[in-house]
Tab-separated table of C-alpha atoms in Angstrom:
chain	number	residue	atom	x	y	z
A	20	MET	CA	118.978	131.782	30.875
A	21	VAL	CA	117.794	134.808	32.823
A	22	ALA	CA	114.820	136.697	31.398
A	23	LEU	CA	115.845	138.847	28.449
A	24	HIS	CA	114.290	141.998	27.016
A	25	ILE	CA	113.549	140.956	23.408
A	26	ALA	CA	112.133	142.873	20.442
A	27	VAL	CA	110.559	140.877	17.608
A	28	ALA	CA	110.173	142.826	14.367
A	29	GLY	CA	107.472	141.446	12.074
A	30	CYS	CA	104.170	139.631	12.601
A	31	GLY	CA	104.568	136.860	10.039
A	32	PRO	CA	104.523	133.183	11.070
A	33	GLY	CA	108.162	133.247	12.161
A	34	GLY	CA	107.819	136.432	14.192
A	35	LEU	CA	104.596	135.366	15.891
A	36	ALA	CA	105.944	131.889	16.699
A	37	ALA	CA	109.200	133.342	18.054
A	38	ALA	CA	107.331	135.856	20.228
A	39	LEU	CA	105.073	133.138	21.625
A	40	LEU	CA	107.892	130.676	22.335
A	41	LEU	CA	110.114	133.295	23.965
A	42	ARG	CA	107.280	134.720	26.051
A	43	ARG	CA	106.397	131.246	27.306
A	44	ASP	CA	110.035	130.805	28.300
A	45	GLY	CA	109.753	133.814	30.579
A	46	HIS	CA	111.405	136.512	28.453
A	47	ARG	CA	110.017	140.058	28.198
A	48	VAL	CA	108.941	140.228	24.574
A	49	ARG	CA	107.545	143.095	22.489
A	50	LEU	CA	106.320	142.756	18.904
A	51	PHE	CA	106.688	145.581	16.384
A	52	GLU	CA	104.556	145.654	13.226
A	53	ARG	CA	104.473	148.253	10.449
A	54	PHE	CA	100.777	147.819	9.632
A	55	ALA	CA	98.121	149.640	11.647
A	56	GLU	CA	96.531	146.223	12.213
A	57	PRO	CA	98.550	142.990	11.951
A	58	GLN	CA	97.380	140.999	8.937
A	59	PRO	CA	98.396	138.074	6.746
A	60	ILE	CA	99.608	138.600	3.190
A	61	GLY	CA	98.969	135.991	0.494
A	62	SER	CA	96.674	133.070	-0.189
A	63	GLY	CA	97.395	129.398	0.386
A	64	LEU	CA	100.406	127.507	1.652
A	65	MET	CA	101.377	124.030	2.791
A	66	ILE	CA	102.308	123.334	6.381
A	67	GLN	CA	104.576	120.329	6.211
A	68	PRO	CA	105.394	117.788	8.956
A	69	THR	CA	108.298	120.057	9.964
A	70	GLY	CA	106.114	123.085	10.592
A	71	GLN	CA	103.451	120.893	12.172
A	72	ALA	CA	106.007	119.608	14.692
A	73	VAL	CA	106.617	123.181	15.902
A	74	LEU	CA	102.899	123.957	16.013
A	75	ARG	CA	102.339	120.799	18.039
A	76	GLU	CA	104.849	122.029	20.629
A	77	LEU	CA	102.911	125.283	20.748
A	78	GLY	CA	99.650	123.379	21.268
A	79	LEU	CA	98.242	124.766	18.006
A	80	LYS	CA	98.554	121.945	15.500
A	81	GLU	CA	95.128	120.400	15.999
A	82	GLU	CA	93.393	123.749	15.646
A	83	LEU	CA	95.186	124.390	12.369
A	84	ALA	CA	94.425	120.869	11.135
A	85	GLY	CA	90.748	121.497	11.822
A	86	ARG	CA	90.818	124.545	9.530
A	87	SER	CA	92.945	122.989	6.800
A	88	ALA	CA	92.822	120.302	4.124
A	89	ARG	CA	94.798	117.115	4.553
A	90	ILE	CA	97.139	116.829	1.556
A	91	GLU	CA	98.284	113.314	0.689
A	92	ARG	CA	99.671	113.860	-2.802
A	93	LEU	CA	101.325	116.381	-5.128
A	94	PHE	CA	100.355	115.692	-8.716
A	95	GLY	CA	101.346	117.465	-11.943
A	96	GLN	CA	100.887	116.899	-15.650
A	97	ALA	CA	102.340	118.385	-18.815
A	98	GLY	CA	100.633	117.590	-22.114
A	99	GLY	CA	98.726	114.726	-20.517
A	100	ARG	CA	101.938	113.168	-19.215
A	101	THR	CA	102.412	112.780	-15.439
A	102	VAL	CA	105.614	114.601	-14.529
A	103	LEU	CA	105.100	115.005	-10.781
A	104	ASP	CA	103.598	112.427	-8.445
A	105	VAL	CA	104.710	112.701	-4.832
A	106	ARG	CA	102.792	110.752	-2.200
A	107	TYR	CA	103.177	111.276	1.537
A	108	ALA	CA	102.463	107.557	1.995
A	109	ALA	CA	106.108	107.016	0.992
A	110	LEU	CA	107.080	108.581	4.324
A	111	ALA	CA	105.784	105.491	6.120
A	112	GLY	CA	103.620	107.331	8.611
A	113	GLU	CA	105.724	110.449	9.142
A	114	GLY	CA	102.872	112.757	8.281
A	115	VAL	CA	100.942	114.534	5.547
A	116	GLY	CA	100.775	118.112	4.393
A	117	LEU	CA	98.158	120.600	5.533
A	118	GLY	CA	96.802	122.906	2.845
A	119	THR	CA	95.791	126.063	4.667
A	120	HIS	CA	95.037	129.708	4.105
A	121	ARG	CA	97.643	132.122	5.390
A	122	ALA	CA	94.848	133.900	7.236
A	123	ALA	CA	94.083	130.747	9.232
A	124	LEU	CA	97.710	130.222	10.249
A	125	PHE	CA	98.070	133.901	11.097
A	126	ASP	CA	94.872	133.985	13.149
A	127	ILE	CA	95.811	130.934	15.221
A	128	LEU	CA	99.292	132.258	16.010
A	129	TYR	CA	98.090	135.831	16.549
A	130	GLN	CA	95.369	134.835	18.986
A	131	ALA	CA	97.866	132.689	20.920
A	132	VAL	CA	100.281	135.649	21.110
A	133	ARG	CA	97.515	137.902	22.402
A	134	ALA	CA	96.470	135.266	24.950
A	135	ALA	CA	100.084	135.197	26.163
A	136	ALA	CA	99.845	138.976	26.744
A	137	VAL	CA	102.694	139.838	24.369
A	138	PRO	CA	102.553	143.616	23.714
A	139	ILE	CA	102.131	144.387	19.986
A	140	GLU	CA	103.034	147.870	18.814
A	141	THR	CA	101.505	148.627	15.413
A	142	GLY	CA	102.287	151.360	12.924
A	143	ARG	CA	105.986	151.022	13.783
A	144	THR	CA	107.996	150.747	10.575
A	145	VAL	CA	111.494	149.550	11.464
A	146	THR	CA	114.259	151.151	9.413
A	147	THR	CA	117.466	150.050	11.112
A	148	SER	CA	119.054	148.981	14.367
A	149	ASP	CA	122.135	150.161	16.232
A	150	ALA	CA	124.387	148.087	18.445
A	151	GLU	CA	124.870	149.577	21.915
A	152	GLY	CA	127.482	147.488	23.684
A	153	ALA	CA	125.967	144.049	24.149
A	154	SER	CA	122.462	145.359	23.371
A	155	ARG	CA	120.676	146.788	20.341
A	156	ARG	CA	118.300	149.702	19.683
A	157	LEU	CA	115.572	149.769	17.012
A	158	ARG	CA	114.947	152.872	14.922
A	159	PHE	CA	111.707	153.661	13.104
A	160	ALA	CA	110.566	155.575	10.027
A	161	ASP	CA	109.053	158.381	12.130
A	162	GLY	CA	112.448	159.148	13.643
A	163	SER	CA	111.736	157.512	16.997
A	164	SER	CA	113.719	154.699	18.569
A	165	ASP	CA	113.183	152.036	21.197
A	166	GLY	CA	115.432	149.956	23.374
A	167	PRO	CA	118.005	148.981	24.165
A	168	PHE	CA	117.072	145.304	23.866
A	169	ASP	CA	119.119	142.302	24.882
A	170	LEU	CA	118.099	140.730	21.572
A	171	VAL	CA	116.356	141.858	18.386
A	172	VAL	CA	114.635	139.173	16.303
A	173	ASP	CA	114.391	140.147	12.638
A	174	ALA	CA	111.313	138.510	11.075
A	175	LEU	CA	110.716	141.252	8.499
A	176	GLY	CA	110.981	139.059	5.424
A	177	THR	CA	112.956	139.142	2.204
A	178	ARG	CA	113.298	142.931	2.097
A	179	SER	CA	114.213	143.330	5.755
A	180	PRO	CA	115.936	146.669	6.429
A	181	LEU	CA	117.780	144.982	9.299
A	182	ALA	CA	119.668	142.643	6.954
A	183	PRO	CA	122.325	143.524	4.388
A	184	PRO	CA	121.136	143.331	0.758
A	185	THR	CA	121.959	140.060	-0.942
A	186	GLY	CA	120.563	137.588	-3.451
A	187	ARG	CA	118.539	138.265	-6.558
A	188	PRO	CA	114.881	138.662	-7.528
A	189	LEU	CA	113.483	135.702	-9.435
A	190	ALA	CA	112.109	136.263	-12.920
A	191	TYR	CA	108.864	134.421	-12.238
A	192	GLY	CA	106.221	135.224	-9.661
A	193	ALA	CA	102.628	134.051	-9.442
A	194	LEU	CA	99.076	135.328	-9.467
A	195	TRP	CA	97.099	133.978	-6.493
A	196	ALA	CA	93.398	133.886	-5.638
A	197	SER	CA	91.440	132.306	-2.791
A	198	LEU	CA	88.186	130.873	-4.169
A	199	ASP	CA	85.339	128.595	-3.148
A	200	TRP	CA	86.086	124.926	-3.622
A	201	PRO	CA	84.341	123.583	-6.779
A	202	ALA	CA	81.479	121.248	-5.961
A	203	ASP	CA	81.601	119.408	-9.293
A	204	GLY	CA	84.351	116.960	-8.300
A	205	SER	CA	86.889	118.342	-10.785
A	206	PHE	CA	89.738	118.239	-8.270
A	207	SER	CA	90.978	115.976	-5.525
A	208	GLY	CA	90.352	117.386	-2.061
A	209	ALA	CA	93.549	115.710	-0.835
A	210	ALA	CA	96.058	116.781	-3.497
A	211	LEU	CA	97.947	119.799	-4.736
A	212	GLU	CA	97.387	119.578	-8.501
A	213	GLN	CA	99.411	121.388	-11.138
A	214	ARG	CA	99.524	121.671	-14.925
A	215	TYR	CA	102.540	122.797	-16.945
A	216	ARG	CA	103.447	123.861	-20.440
A	217	ARG	CA	107.184	123.610	-20.555
A	218	ALA	CA	108.478	125.609	-17.559
A	219	SER	CA	107.089	128.999	-18.543
A	220	VAL	CA	103.410	128.201	-17.928
A	221	MET	CA	102.118	126.645	-14.717
A	222	ALA	CA	98.782	126.569	-12.943
A	223	GLY	CA	97.950	124.994	-9.601
A	224	VAL	CA	95.026	124.263	-7.308
A	225	LEU	CA	95.557	123.699	-3.583
A	226	PRO	CA	92.712	122.698	-1.222
A	227	LEU	CA	92.583	124.938	1.845
A	228	GLY	CA	89.881	123.317	3.960
A	229	ARG	CA	87.640	125.764	5.839
A	230	PRO	CA	89.770	128.662	7.127
A	231	ARG	CA	86.572	129.968	8.769
A	232	GLN	CA	83.713	127.766	9.912
A	233	ASP	CA	81.126	130.211	8.548
A	234	ARG	CA	82.578	129.973	5.031
A	235	PRO	CA	82.576	127.142	2.477
A	236	ALA	CA	85.710	125.122	1.793
A	237	GLN	CA	88.330	127.107	-0.077
A	238	ALA	CA	90.881	126.561	-2.820
A	239	ALA	CA	94.005	128.519	-3.675
A	240	PHE	CA	94.434	128.961	-7.415
A	241	PHE	CA	97.764	130.165	-8.767
A	242	TRP	CA	99.161	131.028	-12.186
A	243	SER	CA	102.875	131.437	-12.874
A	244	LEU	CA	103.832	134.722	-14.535
A	245	ARG	CA	107.046	136.567	-15.308
A	246	ALA	CA	107.241	139.720	-13.219
A	247	ASP	CA	108.149	141.832	-16.265
A	248	ARG	CA	104.950	140.659	-18.005
A	249	LEU	CA	102.571	141.720	-15.246
A	250	GLU	CA	101.552	144.975	-16.932
A	251	HIS	CA	101.062	143.154	-20.228
A	252	TRP	CA	98.797	140.696	-18.416
A	253	ARG	CA	96.749	143.533	-16.943
A	254	ALA	CA	96.439	145.258	-20.320
A	255	GLY	CA	95.302	142.033	-21.995
A	256	GLY	CA	92.206	141.707	-19.835
A	257	LEU	CA	90.693	138.842	-17.874
A	258	ASP	CA	88.915	137.174	-20.787
A	259	ALA	CA	92.110	136.660	-22.769
A	260	TRP	CA	93.864	135.296	-19.702
A	261	LYS	CA	91.005	132.946	-18.826
A	262	ALA	CA	91.084	131.555	-22.350
A	263	GLN	CA	94.781	130.833	-21.897
A	264	VAL	CA	94.162	129.065	-18.588
A	265	LEU	CA	91.288	126.996	-19.996
A	266	ASP	CA	93.417	125.962	-22.960
A	267	LEU	CA	95.933	124.530	-20.499
A	268	TRP	CA	93.454	123.157	-17.957
A	269	PRO	CA	89.736	123.062	-18.883
A	270	ALA	CA	88.729	121.755	-15.430
A	271	THR	CA	89.561	125.146	-13.865
A	272	ARG	CA	86.413	126.766	-15.336
A	273	PRO	CA	84.433	126.615	-12.024
A	274	LEU	CA	87.292	128.495	-10.378
A	275	LEU	CA	87.747	131.033	-13.155
A	276	ASP	CA	84.023	131.760	-13.159
A	277	GLN	CA	84.452	133.162	-9.640
A	278	ILE	CA	87.023	135.730	-10.812
A	279	GLY	CA	85.247	138.826	-12.080
A	280	ALA	CA	87.964	141.432	-11.603
A	281	ALA	CA	91.741	141.535	-11.801
A	282	GLU	CA	91.797	142.823	-8.215
A	283	GLN	CA	90.805	139.344	-7.003
A	284	LEU	CA	94.258	138.148	-8.022
A	285	THR	CA	97.331	139.098	-6.012
A	286	PHE	CA	100.723	138.992	-7.665
A	287	ALA	CA	103.484	137.527	-5.488
A	288	ARG	CA	107.132	138.260	-6.261
A	289	TYR	CA	109.921	135.971	-5.119
A	290	ALA	CA	113.637	136.241	-4.507
A	291	HIS	CA	116.479	133.839	-3.855
A	292	ARG	CA	118.727	135.085	-1.080
A	293	THR	CA	120.709	133.655	1.809
A	294	LEU	CA	122.612	135.728	4.337
A	295	THR	CA	126.154	134.546	4.914
A	296	LYS	CA	125.607	134.897	8.660
A	297	PRO	CA	122.144	134.799	10.227
A	298	VAL	CA	123.335	136.441	13.442
A	299	GLU	CA	124.997	139.700	14.477
A	300	PRO	CA	125.633	141.063	17.965
A	301	ALA	CA	122.258	141.010	19.748
A	302	LEU	CA	120.482	140.450	16.391
A	303	VAL	CA	119.140	137.289	14.739
A	304	HIS	CA	117.484	136.923	11.324
A	305	LEU	CA	114.653	134.389	10.975
A	306	GLY	CA	112.763	132.964	8.023
A	307	ASP	CA	112.854	134.982	4.804
A	308	ALA	CA	114.972	137.640	6.497
A	309	TRP	CA	117.726	134.982	6.549
A	310	HIS	CA	116.811	132.752	3.612
A	311	SER	CA	114.189	133.113	0.906
A	312	ALA	CA	113.567	131.118	-2.251
A	313	SER	CA	110.947	130.309	-4.853
A	314	PRO	CA	107.789	128.578	-3.566
A	315	GLN	CA	108.452	125.422	-5.589
A	316	LEU	CA	109.332	123.334	-2.532
A	317	GLY	CA	106.772	125.107	-0.331
A	318	GLN	CA	109.099	125.502	2.639
A	319	GLY	CA	108.945	129.219	3.513
A	320	ALA	CA	106.590	129.243	6.509
A	321	ASN	CA	107.843	125.849	7.681
A	322	MET	CA	111.470	126.992	7.702
A	323	ALA	CA	110.473	130.132	9.614
A	324	LEU	CA	108.714	128.038	12.265
A	325	LEU	CA	111.794	125.805	12.599
A	326	ASP	CA	114.009	128.887	12.937
A	327	ALA	CA	111.791	130.272	15.700
A	328	TYR	CA	111.885	127.012	17.625
A	329	ALA	CA	115.652	126.661	17.182
A	330	LEU	CA	116.150	130.149	18.621
A	331	ALA	CA	114.005	129.325	21.644
A	332	ILE	CA	115.847	126.129	22.516
A	333	ALA	CA	119.262	127.729	21.885
A	334	LEU	CA	118.382	130.395	24.453
A	335	ARG	CA	117.182	127.712	26.873
A	336	ARG	CA	120.415	125.758	26.648
A	337	THR	CA	122.966	128.557	27.070
A	338	GLU	CA	123.607	131.322	29.592
A	339	ASP	CA	124.930	133.900	27.147
A	340	VAL	CA	123.112	135.590	24.219
A	341	ALA	CA	126.124	135.467	21.891
A	342	ALA	CA	126.633	131.762	22.595
A	343	ALA	CA	122.927	131.126	22.081
A	344	LEU	CA	122.991	132.822	18.690
A	345	GLY	CA	125.971	130.721	17.693
A	346	ARG	CA	124.099	127.607	18.767
A	347	PHE	CA	121.027	128.718	16.808
A	348	SER	CA	123.123	129.090	13.662
A	349	GLN	CA	124.590	125.598	14.131
A	350	LEU	CA	121.153	124.066	14.609
A	351	ARG	CA	119.684	125.494	11.415
A	352	SER	CA	122.469	126.270	8.925
A	353	ARG	CA	122.837	122.790	7.401
A	354	HIS	CA	119.125	122.418	6.713
A	355	VAL	CA	118.900	125.945	5.321
A	356	ARG	CA	121.851	125.393	2.984
A	357	LEU	CA	120.359	122.122	1.764
A	358	TYR	CA	116.993	123.607	0.875
A	359	GLN	CA	118.447	126.767	-0.629
A	360	ALA	CA	120.549	124.570	-2.927
A	361	ALA	CA	117.555	122.369	-3.771
A	362	SER	CA	115.434	125.413	-4.566
A	363	ALA	CA	118.113	126.825	-6.852
A	364	LEU	CA	118.285	123.452	-8.610
A	365	PHE	CA	114.545	122.815	-9.029
A	366	THR	CA	113.228	126.310	-9.762
A	367	PRO	CA	114.440	126.386	-13.414
A	368	VAL	CA	112.767	123.019	-13.964
A	369	TYR	CA	109.335	124.453	-13.124
A	370	GLN	CA	109.675	128.235	-13.590
A	371	SER	CA	111.941	129.403	-16.391
A	372	ASP	CA	112.036	130.128	-20.105
A	373	GLY	CA	114.278	127.159	-20.780
A	374	ARG	CA	113.226	124.266	-23.022
A	375	LEU	CA	115.761	121.532	-22.279
A	376	LEU	CA	115.142	121.170	-18.528
A	377	PRO	CA	111.347	120.768	-18.812
A	378	LEU	CA	111.917	118.250	-21.619
A	379	VAL	CA	114.139	116.179	-19.326
A	380	ARG	CA	111.559	116.604	-16.545
A	381	ASP	CA	108.706	115.399	-18.736
A	382	ARG	CA	110.500	112.497	-20.389
A	383	LEU	CA	112.805	111.216	-17.674
A	384	VAL	CA	112.284	112.603	-14.187
A	385	GLY	CA	108.531	111.979	-14.065
A	386	PRO	CA	108.694	108.225	-14.765
A	387	LEU	CA	111.725	107.722	-12.496
A	388	ALA	CA	110.015	109.521	-9.624
A	389	ASN	CA	107.594	106.620	-9.141
A	390	ARG	CA	110.403	104.136	-8.531
A	391	TRP	CA	112.110	103.293	-5.269
A	392	PRO	CA	114.023	104.990	-3.682
A	393	ALA	CA	113.224	108.152	-5.679
A	394	LYS	CA	109.612	108.289	-4.492
A	395	ARG	CA	110.640	108.316	-0.819
A	396	ILE	CA	113.413	110.859	-1.419
A	397	LEU	CA	110.968	113.176	-3.197
A	398	ALA	CA	108.431	112.774	-0.395
A	399	GLN	CA	111.104	113.629	2.165
A	400	MET	CA	112.186	116.637	0.111
A	401	VAL	CA	108.645	118.000	-0.239
A	402	SER	CA	107.848	117.360	3.431
A	403	GLY	CA	110.951	119.238	4.589
A	404	LEU	CA	112.398	116.145	6.264
A	405	ILE	CA	115.517	115.762	4.115
A	406	GLY	CA	118.529	116.467	6.291
A	407	ASP	CA	116.685	115.474	9.469
A	408	PRO	CA	115.970	118.986	10.784
A	409	LEU	CA	113.772	117.801	13.662
A	410	THR	CA	116.082	115.563	15.694
A	411	PRO	CA	118.593	118.322	16.615
A	412	LEU	CA	115.652	120.366	17.898
A	413	GLY	CA	114.242	117.518	19.960
A	414	LEU	CA	111.196	117.313	17.694
A	415	ALA	CA	109.646	114.475	15.715
A	416	ALA	CA	107.120	114.217	12.918
A	417	ASP	CA	103.951	112.559	14.080
A	418	ARG	CA	101.337	110.497	12.375
A	419	PRO	CA	98.677	112.360	10.427
A	420	SER	CA	95.561	113.588	12.158
A	421	GLY	CA	92.150	114.333	10.686
A	422	SER	CA	91.391	117.718	9.175
A	423	GLY	CA	87.940	118.206	10.653
């Protein structure tokens, strides 16, 4: 395709990856970001074999692996009973997870975008876009506009003003903190560990490796919390909350001892939404702007990276923007629908006020999960490989590499 004039709105993983891929393909790309300085939001996340495959194509996977923790297992207990035990070994060499800090992923992508000389315009809060024939113009909160562009890429997340409202907020969010990794051997450095009490109480510890070489190894600690109980949590004070956490999981004391103020914890809200159509004339929605869900399956950043890559190859393979957007939708819709359905199914099992579902989880699902073929299916689900999203994109999961 001839070089297009493309606007990318949003500097999250999907927006940065899309800008980098499209710039490398010869398009004229400009990034728009509402913050005065682009920055990551959040704590830890898992980059699965799907996301790693895209980063490998960008030449960035090894750098991320060197700043991350190699995750070989997801392990959870409720009342001393193992109710979650997913091992990447069941994938027969198709990869492992990478536990990483959002800041590390952001920094690697951001520096690559800057090295590619993609212009980044900060302090530009996008409010809407207008179709102008076969092009589109962006409008901003200060009343200014820019364009027209041959294509606008919406990577503005769940609350994107460029997408029609849809979906619903989820009752449960989570408190997150990035902390120094405990040196007392309380946790596995190669596992995401979780503890549950029914489905209304959940804590987790994710190794993050060394996001910065001048800092010690890090851990992401998270605590599930209903959004409508956030103010009650704040009013109760840290000591009362820490006592609750220690009652569930005594081994977290070295982590809790590092938390001296409520401001060290960031509350993340989640929503479940899926646009009926991810494309409009000269406009495409990527990542959470198209599909967002609870973090239970840990697919958000990985799905955004896959979306960005699918858009790039769709533009490579067609000579018309409208046809390319149709091709993009075909490449990604089946995988998106599958994981949105899975998220809707599994979220109440791990984050809800229900009692029956966690009882079934604890008594039945946990033991069955260690049997064939359930253990491979679960590993494929967690890794993002269910539905084979890589083959249509010409990608493949590779064998795990060291984490440095």
